[in-house]
XYZ file of C-alpha atoms in Angstrom:
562
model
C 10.245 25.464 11.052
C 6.771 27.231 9.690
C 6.731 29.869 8.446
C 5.540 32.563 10.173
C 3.886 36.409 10.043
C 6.516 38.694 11.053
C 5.092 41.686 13.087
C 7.315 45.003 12.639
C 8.134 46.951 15.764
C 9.027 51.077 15.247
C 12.423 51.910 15.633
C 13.014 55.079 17.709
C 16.195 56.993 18.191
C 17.318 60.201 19.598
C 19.651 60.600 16.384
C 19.473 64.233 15.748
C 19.749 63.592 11.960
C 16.229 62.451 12.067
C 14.167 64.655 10.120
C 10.612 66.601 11.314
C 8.219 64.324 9.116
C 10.460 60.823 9.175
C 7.992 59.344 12.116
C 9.725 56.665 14.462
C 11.761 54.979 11.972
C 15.640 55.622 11.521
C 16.207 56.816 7.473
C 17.803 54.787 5.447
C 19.939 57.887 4.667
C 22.844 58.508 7.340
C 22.945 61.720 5.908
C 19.142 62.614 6.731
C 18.059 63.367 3.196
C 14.662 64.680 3.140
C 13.164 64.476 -0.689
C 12.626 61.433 -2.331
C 11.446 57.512 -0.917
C 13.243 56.703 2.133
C 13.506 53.306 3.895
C 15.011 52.366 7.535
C 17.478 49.764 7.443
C 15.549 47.335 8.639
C 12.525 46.962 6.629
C 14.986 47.157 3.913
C 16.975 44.108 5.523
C 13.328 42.583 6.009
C 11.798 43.260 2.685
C 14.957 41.612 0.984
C 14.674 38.141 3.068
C 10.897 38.201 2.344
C 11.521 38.676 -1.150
C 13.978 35.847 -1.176
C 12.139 33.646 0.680
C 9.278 33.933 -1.704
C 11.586 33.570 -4.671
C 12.906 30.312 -3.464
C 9.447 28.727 -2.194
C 8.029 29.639 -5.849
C 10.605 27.867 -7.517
C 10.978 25.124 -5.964
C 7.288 24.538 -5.806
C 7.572 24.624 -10.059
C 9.058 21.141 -9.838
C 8.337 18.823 -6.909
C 10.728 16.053 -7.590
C 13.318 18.606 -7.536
C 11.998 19.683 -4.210
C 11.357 16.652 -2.419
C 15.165 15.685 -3.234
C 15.625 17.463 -0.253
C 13.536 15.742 2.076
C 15.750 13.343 3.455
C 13.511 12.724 6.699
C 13.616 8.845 5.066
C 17.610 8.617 6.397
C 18.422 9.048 9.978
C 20.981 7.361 12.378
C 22.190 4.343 11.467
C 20.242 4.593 7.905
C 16.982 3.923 9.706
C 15.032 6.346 8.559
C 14.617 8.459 11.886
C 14.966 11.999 10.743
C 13.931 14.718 8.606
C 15.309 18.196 7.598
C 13.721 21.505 7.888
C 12.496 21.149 4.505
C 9.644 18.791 5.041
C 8.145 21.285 7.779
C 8.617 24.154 5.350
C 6.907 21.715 2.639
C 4.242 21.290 5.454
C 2.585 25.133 4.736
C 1.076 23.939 1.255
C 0.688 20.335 2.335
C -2.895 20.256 3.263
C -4.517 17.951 5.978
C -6.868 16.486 3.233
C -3.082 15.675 1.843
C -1.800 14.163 4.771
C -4.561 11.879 5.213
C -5.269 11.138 1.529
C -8.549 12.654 1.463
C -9.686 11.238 5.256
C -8.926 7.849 4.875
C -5.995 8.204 7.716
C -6.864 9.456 11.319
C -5.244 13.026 11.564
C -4.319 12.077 14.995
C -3.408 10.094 17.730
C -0.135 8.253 16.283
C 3.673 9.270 17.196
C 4.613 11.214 13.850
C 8.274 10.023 14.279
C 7.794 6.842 14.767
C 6.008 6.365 11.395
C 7.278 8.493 8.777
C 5.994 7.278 6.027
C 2.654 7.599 7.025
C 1.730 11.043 6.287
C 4.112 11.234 3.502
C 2.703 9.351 1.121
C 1.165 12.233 -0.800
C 5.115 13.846 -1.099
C 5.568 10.750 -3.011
C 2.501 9.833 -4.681
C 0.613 11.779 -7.646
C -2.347 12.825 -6.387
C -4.915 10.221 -6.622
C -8.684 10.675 -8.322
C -9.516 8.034 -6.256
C -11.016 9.545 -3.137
C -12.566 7.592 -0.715
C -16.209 7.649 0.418
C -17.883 9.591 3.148
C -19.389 6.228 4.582
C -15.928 4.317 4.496
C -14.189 7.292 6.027
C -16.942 6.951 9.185
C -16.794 3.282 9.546
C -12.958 3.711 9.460
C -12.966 6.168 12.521
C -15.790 3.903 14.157
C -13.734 0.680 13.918
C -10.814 2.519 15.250
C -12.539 3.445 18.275
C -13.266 -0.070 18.640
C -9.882 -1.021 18.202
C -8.958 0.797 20.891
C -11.649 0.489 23.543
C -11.630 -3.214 23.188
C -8.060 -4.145 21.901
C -5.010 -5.967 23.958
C -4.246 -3.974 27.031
C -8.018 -3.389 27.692
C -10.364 -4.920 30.265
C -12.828 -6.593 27.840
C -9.752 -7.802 26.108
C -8.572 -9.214 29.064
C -11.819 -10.861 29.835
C -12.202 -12.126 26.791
C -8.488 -13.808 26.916
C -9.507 -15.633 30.352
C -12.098 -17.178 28.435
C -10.542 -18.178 25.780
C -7.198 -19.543 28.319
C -10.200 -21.420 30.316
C -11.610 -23.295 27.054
C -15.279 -22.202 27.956
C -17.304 -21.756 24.516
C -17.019 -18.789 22.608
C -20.207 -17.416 23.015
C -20.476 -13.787 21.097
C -19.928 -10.207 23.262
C -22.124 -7.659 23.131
C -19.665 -5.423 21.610
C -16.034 -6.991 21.900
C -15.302 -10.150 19.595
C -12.194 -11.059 17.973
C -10.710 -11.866 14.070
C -7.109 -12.997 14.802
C -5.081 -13.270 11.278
C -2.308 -16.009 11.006
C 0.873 -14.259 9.571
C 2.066 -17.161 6.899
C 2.860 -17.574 3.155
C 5.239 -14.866 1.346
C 4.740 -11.174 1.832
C 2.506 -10.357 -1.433
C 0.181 -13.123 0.019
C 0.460 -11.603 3.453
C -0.541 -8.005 2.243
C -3.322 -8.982 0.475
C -4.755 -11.552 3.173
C -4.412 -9.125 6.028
C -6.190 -6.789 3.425
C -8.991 -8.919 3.231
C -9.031 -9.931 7.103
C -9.460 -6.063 7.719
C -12.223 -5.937 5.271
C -13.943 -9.266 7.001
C -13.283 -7.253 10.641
C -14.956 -4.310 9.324
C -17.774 -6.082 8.082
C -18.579 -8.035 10.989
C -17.762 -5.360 13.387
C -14.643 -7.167 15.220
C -10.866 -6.098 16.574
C -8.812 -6.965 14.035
C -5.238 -8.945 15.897
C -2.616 -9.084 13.684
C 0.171 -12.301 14.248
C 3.724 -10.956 14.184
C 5.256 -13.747 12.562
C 8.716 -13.295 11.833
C 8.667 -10.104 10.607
C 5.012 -8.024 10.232
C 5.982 -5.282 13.168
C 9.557 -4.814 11.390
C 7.443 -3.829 7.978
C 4.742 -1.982 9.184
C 3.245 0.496 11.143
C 0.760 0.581 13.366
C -2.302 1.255 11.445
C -4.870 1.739 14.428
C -4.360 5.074 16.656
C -3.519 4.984 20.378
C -3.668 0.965 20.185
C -1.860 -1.992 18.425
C -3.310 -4.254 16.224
C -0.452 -6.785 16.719
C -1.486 -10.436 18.521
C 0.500 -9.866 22.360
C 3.382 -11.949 22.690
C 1.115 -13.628 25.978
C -1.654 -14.360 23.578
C -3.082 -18.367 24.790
C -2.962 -19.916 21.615
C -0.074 -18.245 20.051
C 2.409 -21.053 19.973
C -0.049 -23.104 17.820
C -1.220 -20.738 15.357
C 1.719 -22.059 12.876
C 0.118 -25.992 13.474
C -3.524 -25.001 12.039
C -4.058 -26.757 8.974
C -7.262 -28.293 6.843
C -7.084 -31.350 9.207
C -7.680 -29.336 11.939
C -10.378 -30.167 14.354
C -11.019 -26.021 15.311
C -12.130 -25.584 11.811
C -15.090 -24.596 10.355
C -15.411 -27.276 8.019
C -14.516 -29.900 10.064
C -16.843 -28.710 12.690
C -19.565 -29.200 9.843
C -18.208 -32.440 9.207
C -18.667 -33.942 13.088
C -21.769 -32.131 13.320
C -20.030 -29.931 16.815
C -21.940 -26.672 17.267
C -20.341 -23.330 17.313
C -21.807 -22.323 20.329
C -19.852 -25.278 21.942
C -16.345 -24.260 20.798
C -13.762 -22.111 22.837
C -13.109 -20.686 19.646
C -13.429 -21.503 16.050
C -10.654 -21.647 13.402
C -11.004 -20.584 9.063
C -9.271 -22.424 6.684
C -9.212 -20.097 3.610
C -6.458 -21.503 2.243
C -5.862 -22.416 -1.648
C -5.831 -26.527 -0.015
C -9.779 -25.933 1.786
C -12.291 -28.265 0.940
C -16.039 -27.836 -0.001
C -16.796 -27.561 4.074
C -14.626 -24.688 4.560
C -15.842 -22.789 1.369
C -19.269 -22.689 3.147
C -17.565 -19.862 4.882
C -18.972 -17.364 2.288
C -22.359 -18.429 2.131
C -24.900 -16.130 4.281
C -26.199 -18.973 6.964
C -22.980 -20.286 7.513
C -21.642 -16.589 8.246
C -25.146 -15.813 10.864
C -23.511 -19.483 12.005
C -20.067 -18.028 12.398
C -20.890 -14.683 14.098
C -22.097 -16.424 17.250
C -18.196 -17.582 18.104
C -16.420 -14.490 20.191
C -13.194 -15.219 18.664
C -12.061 -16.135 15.253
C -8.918 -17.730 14.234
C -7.924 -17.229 10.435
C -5.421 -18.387 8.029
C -5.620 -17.781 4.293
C -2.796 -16.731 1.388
C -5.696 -15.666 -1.047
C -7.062 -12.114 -1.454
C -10.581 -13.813 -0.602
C -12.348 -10.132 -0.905
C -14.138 -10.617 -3.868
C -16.169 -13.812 -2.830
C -17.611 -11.259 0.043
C -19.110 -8.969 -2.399
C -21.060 -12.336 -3.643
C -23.018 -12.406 0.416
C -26.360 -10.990 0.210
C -25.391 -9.888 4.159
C -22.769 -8.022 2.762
C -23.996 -6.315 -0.106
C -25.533 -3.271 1.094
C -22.994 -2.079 3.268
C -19.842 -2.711 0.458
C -22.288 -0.929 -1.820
C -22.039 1.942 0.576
C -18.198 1.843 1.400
C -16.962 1.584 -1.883
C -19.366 3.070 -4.909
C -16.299 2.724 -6.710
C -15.991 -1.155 -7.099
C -12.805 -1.443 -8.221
C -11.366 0.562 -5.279
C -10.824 -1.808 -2.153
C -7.695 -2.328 -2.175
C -6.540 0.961 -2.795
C -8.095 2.031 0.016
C -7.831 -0.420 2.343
C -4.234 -0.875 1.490
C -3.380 2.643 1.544
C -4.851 2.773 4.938
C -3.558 -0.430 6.511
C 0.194 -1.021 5.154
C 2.734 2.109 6.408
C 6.562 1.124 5.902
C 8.238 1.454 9.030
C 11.430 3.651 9.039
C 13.712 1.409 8.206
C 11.848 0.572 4.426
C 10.731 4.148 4.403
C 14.327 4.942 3.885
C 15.111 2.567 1.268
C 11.855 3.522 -0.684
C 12.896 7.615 -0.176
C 16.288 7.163 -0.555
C 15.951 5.505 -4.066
C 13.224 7.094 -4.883
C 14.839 10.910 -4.715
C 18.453 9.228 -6.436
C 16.765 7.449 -9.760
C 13.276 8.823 -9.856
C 12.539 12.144 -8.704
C 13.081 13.861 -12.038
C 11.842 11.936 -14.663
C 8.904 13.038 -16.329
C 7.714 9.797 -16.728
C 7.994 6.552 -14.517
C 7.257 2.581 -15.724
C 7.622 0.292 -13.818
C 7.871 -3.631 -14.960
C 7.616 -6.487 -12.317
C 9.231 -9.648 -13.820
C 8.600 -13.134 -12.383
C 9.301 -15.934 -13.583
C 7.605 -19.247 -13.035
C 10.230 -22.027 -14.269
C 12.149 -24.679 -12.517
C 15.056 -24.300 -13.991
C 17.139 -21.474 -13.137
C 17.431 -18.782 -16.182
C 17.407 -16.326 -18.105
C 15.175 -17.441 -20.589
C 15.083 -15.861 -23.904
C 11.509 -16.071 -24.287
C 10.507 -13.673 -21.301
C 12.643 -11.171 -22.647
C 10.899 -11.056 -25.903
C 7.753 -10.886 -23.932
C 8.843 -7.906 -22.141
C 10.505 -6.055 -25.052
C 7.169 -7.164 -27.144
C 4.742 -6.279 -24.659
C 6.566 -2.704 -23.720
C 7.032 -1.625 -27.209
C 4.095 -2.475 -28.828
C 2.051 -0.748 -26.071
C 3.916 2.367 -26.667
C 5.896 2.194 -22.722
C 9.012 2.155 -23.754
C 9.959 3.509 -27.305
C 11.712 1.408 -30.024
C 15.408 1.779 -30.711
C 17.247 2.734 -33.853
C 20.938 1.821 -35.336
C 21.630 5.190 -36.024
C 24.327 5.661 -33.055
C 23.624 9.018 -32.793
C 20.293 10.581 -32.789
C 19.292 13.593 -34.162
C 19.039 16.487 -31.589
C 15.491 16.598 -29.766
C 14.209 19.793 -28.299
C 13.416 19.659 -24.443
C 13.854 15.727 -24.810
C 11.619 13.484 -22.631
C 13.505 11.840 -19.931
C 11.769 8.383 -19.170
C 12.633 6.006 -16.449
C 12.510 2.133 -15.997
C 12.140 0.411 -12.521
C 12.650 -3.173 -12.637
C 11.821 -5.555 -9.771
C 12.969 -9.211 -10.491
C 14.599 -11.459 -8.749
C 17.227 -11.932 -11.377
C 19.121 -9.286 -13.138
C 19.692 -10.421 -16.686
C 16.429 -8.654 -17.992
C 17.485 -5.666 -16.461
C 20.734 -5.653 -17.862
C 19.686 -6.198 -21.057
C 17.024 -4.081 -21.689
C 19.741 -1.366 -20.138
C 22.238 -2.143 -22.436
C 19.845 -1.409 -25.358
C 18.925 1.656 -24.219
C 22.660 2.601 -23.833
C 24.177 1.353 -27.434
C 21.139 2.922 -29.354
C 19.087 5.863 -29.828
C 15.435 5.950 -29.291
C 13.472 6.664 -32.150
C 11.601 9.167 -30.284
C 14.481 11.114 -28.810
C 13.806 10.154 -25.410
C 16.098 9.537 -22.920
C 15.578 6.285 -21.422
C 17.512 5.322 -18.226
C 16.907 1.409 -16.566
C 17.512 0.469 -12.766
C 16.954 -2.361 -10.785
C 17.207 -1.648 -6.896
C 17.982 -5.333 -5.967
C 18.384 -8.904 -7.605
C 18.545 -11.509 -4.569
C 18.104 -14.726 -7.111
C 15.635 -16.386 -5.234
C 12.648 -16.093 -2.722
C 13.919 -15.951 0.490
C 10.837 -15.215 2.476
C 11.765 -16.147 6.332
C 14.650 -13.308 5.618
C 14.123 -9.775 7.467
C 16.170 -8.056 5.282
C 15.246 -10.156 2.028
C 11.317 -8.983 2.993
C 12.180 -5.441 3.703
C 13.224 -4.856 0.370
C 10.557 -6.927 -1.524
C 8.350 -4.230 0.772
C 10.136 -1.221 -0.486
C 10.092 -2.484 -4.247
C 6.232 -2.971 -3.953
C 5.964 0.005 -3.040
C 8.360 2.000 -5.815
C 6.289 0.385 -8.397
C 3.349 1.811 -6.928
C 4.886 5.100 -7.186
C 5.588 4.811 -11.065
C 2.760 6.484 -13.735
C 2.466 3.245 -15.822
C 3.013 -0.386 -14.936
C 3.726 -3.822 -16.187
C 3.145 -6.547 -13.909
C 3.757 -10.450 -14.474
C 0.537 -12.525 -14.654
C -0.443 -14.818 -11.084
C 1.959 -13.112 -9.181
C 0.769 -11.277 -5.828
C 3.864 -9.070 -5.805
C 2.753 -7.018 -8.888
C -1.081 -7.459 -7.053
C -0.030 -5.111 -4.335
C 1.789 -2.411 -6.466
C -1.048 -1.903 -8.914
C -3.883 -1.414 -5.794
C -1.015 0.418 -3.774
C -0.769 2.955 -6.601
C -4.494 3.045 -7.980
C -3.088 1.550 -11.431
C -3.996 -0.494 -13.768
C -1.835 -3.082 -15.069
C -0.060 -4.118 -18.504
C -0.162 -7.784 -17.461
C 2.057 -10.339 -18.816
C 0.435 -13.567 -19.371
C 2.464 -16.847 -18.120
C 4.085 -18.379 -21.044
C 3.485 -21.573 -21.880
C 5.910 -24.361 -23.646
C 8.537 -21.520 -23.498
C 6.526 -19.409 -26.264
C 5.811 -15.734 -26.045
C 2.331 -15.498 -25.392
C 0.375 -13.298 -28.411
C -0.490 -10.404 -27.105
C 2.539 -10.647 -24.955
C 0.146 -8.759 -21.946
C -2.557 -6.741 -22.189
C -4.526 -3.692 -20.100
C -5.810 -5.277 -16.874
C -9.811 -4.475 -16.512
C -9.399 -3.066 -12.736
C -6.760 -2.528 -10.206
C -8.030 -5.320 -7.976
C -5.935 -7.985 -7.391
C -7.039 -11.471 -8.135
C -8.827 -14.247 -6.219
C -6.767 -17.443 -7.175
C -9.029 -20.143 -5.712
C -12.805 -19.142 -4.986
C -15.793 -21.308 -4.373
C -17.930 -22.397 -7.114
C -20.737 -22.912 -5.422
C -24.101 -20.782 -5.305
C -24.931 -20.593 -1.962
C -28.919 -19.330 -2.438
C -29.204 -22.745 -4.788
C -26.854 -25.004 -3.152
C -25.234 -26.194 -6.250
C -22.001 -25.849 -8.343
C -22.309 -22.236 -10.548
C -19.766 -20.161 -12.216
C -19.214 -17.311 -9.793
C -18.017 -15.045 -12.322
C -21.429 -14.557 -14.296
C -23.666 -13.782 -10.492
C -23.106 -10.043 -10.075
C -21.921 -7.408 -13.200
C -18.714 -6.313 -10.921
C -16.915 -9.869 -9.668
C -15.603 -11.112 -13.246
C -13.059 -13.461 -14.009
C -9.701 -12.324 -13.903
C -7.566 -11.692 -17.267
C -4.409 -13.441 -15.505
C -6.461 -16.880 -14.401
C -9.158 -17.733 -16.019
C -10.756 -19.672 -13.351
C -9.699 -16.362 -10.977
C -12.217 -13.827 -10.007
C -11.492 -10.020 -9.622
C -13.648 -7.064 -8.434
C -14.323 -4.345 -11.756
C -16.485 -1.137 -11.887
């Protein structure tokens, strides 16, 4: 309920106790006293709820956590997230729109508000962000949306374009409606950041981005497009044979090199961007094999890399990505923040344990712990690196053997989220912080929302909560991420931080430095091209352009820095 201006009407009366020079209102004296302030009931009444009103907004505005406790719009019926209190709407009068759609980069309209929570919410959650996105990315954003919806599934150039496709015609390119469909496949981290870099392709090229459903993508997220879906239709031709595509397949762009068949000839043309694709399909990022590419109408893609930084290395490319992000190092951010809502359901079980463990703390780490060995653990060794690598950084504070500290005024209160898929790290690194004091007389409390022992990515309920712990550990102030891993890739761009990373031991040895500061928030390429495309010959792509480096995780990796 808003708040509103409350207009006062005069009281009249025909009480004969009302006094020559009292006006229209009633005195606050029954007895009609006539020196001295006087007040009719209700103002008075009035004045007091204003007055308490006001006292209650301005002190729960002192300490957000302790206000947003109270927004349990993550929890309706059956714990799905469906509704929200009064409090939120109350919240809404100093929420601004720039708020809301973190500084433009969401459309302020067109979507069902209740059947996305989380989507204007964010900024409840999140610390405001320096990162603010640029004019020219904010226009393209509305443009391509507008696209989206004048030539996505339910449309009549969608339609036509889907009878041409079913009739296995060629592909020839539309004036102004041609097609990127992305292959949902790999684990969810993978997912994110491939669908990240699909949109990013889309935008580039000026096509309707269709998203494949898979298993589970319309149970995670949102709709990210307004008054349209971006998901594939259940009807779509080829959508029982997405799963088959593979390097050997005939569709693809490589192979088409390889048997010399033209792109104009093809009903449609398929890219491999897998971590598997051969020297063929790597031709993909090279600027006449992309003028090559953009004749096809629609584009099938599969890929569990977060290709985006071998895009900024296309000469076609480069003026445009100079334009959308000045800011290098912010594509993800953006583009993740814009793309990838939680639906309801993971809305509540980010809100929910958010407001319980980390609403009040004045200071939030996060640590992401994977673990890259066969054999089942713990291991001692990755313990040490996490104790080594959080203490000597100054994230978490050393302990003493004194069992009882000496009294600290207005002590710091400090707390740990760990993600992992075991919970022996946890528990230790909780227990410490329980049997000893902290040399610095901060409180230190450790939680873990899950530990489901092993990947279990085909499992809705497994993914929604890898989804929800992604996105906790983007809502922390400092983070330490495990090196190679894609789960810790889409925290850190999620939440505009950059990364302690933990480098992947080796021989069971804790790495020295156990981690170090990360260079950007970008995540990392695992498997680009080393090929120069102007030369036609094998180069080091980290050494072309000052902001694609290699990345501090994988040294053969490369990573977008400003």
């Amino acid at each position: 309920m808003d708040m509103k201006r409350i207009r006062r009407q005069p009281y009249t009366s025909s009480d004969p106790l009302k006094g020559e020079g009292d006006g229209d209102a009633l005195s606050f004296s029954s007895h009609g006293k006539k020196h001295g302030f006087q007040i009719s009931i209700p103002v008075f009444l009035l004045l007091v709820c204003f007055v308490g009103v006001t006292l209650f907004l301005v002190t729960s505005g002192v300490h957000r956590s302790d206000f947003i406790v109270t927004i349990a719009g993550a929890s309706g019926a059956g714990g799905e997230g469906g509704g929200e209190t009064d409090t939120v709407s109350k919240f809404r009068n100093s929420f601004t729109n720039q708020d809301k759609t973190l500084g433009g980069l969401l459309a302020a309209s067109g979507f069902d508000d209740q059947s996305c929570l989380s989507r204007y919410r964010t900024g409840l959650y999140r610390r405001n962000t320096p990162h603010k996105p640029s004019r020219h990315l904010v226009q393209r954003l509305r443009a391509h949306e507008s696209l989206q919806k004048r030539c996505g599934p339910g449309t009549r150039p969608y339609q036509k374009a889907v009878e041409q496709l079913r009739s296995g015609q060629s592909s020839k390119i539309d004036q102004d409606c041609n097609y990127l469909v992305w292959i949902s496949y790999s684990g969810l981290g993978n997912r994110i950041l491939t669908a990240a870099s699909a949109f990013l392709y889309s935008l580039l090229t000026n096509r309707v981005l269709l998203v494949d459903r898979g298993k589970d993508m319309d149970d995670l997220f949102c709709e990210p497009f307004p008054e349209t879906s971006w998901f594939l239709p259940f009807d779509f031709p080829l959508k029982d044979k997405l799963s088959n595509f593979s390097i050997t397949s005939e569709e693809s762009y490589g192979n088409m090199l390889k048997n010399k068949v033209g792109v104009d000839k093809a009903n449609f043309v398929y890219l491999h961007l897998d971590h598997d694709y051969n020297d063929n399909d790597k031709l993909f990022f090279c600027e006449e094999d992309q003028k090559t590419i953009q004749n096809a109408r629609w584009l099938i893609l599969r890929s569990d890399v977060y290709f985006v930084p071998s895009l900024f290395l296309n000469s076609l490319f480069e003026d445009e990505l100079n334009q959308l992000f000045p800011a290098k190092d912010m594509v993800f951010h953006h583009l993740g923040r814009y793309l990838f809502h939680p639906t309801n359901a993971v809305w509540g079980l980010i809100t929910r344990y958010y407001d319980s463990y980390m609403a009040k703390a004045d200071e939030r780490v996060g640590i992401q712990v994977r673990v890259f060995e066969v054999e089942r653990g713990p291991f001692q060794h990755v313990l040490d690196q996490i104790i080594s690598c959080t203490q000597s950084e100054g994230l978490l504070p050393q302990t003493v053997l004194d069992e009882i500290a000496p009294p600290a005024t207005n002590p710091k209160m400090k707390v740990v989220l760990f993600t992992s898929l075991g919970i022996e790290y946890y528990e230790h690194v909780r227990s410490m912080y329980w049997e000893k004091s902290t040399s610095s007389g901060e409180i230190v409390s450790v939680f873990q929302p899950s530990y489901e022992g092993y990947q279990q990515s085909g499992k809705k309920n497994h993914n929604r909560k890898a989804w929800a712990e992604m996105y906790l550990l983007s809502l922390t102030d400092k983070l330490v991420t495990s090196g190679w891993s894609t789960f810790g890739y889409v925290a850190q761009g999620l939440g505009g931080l950059k990364p302690w990373i933990m480098f992947r031991p080796e021989n069971r040895t804790v790495p020295n430095p156990p981690c170090q500061r990360d260079v950007s928030m970008e995540p990392c390429f695992h498997s680009p091209p080393y090929y120069d495309c102007m030369k036609k010959e094998g180069t080091d792509t980290g050494n072309l352009v000052p902001h694609v480096k290699h990345c501090n995780d994988i040294s053969w990796g490369l990573k977008i820095v400003d």
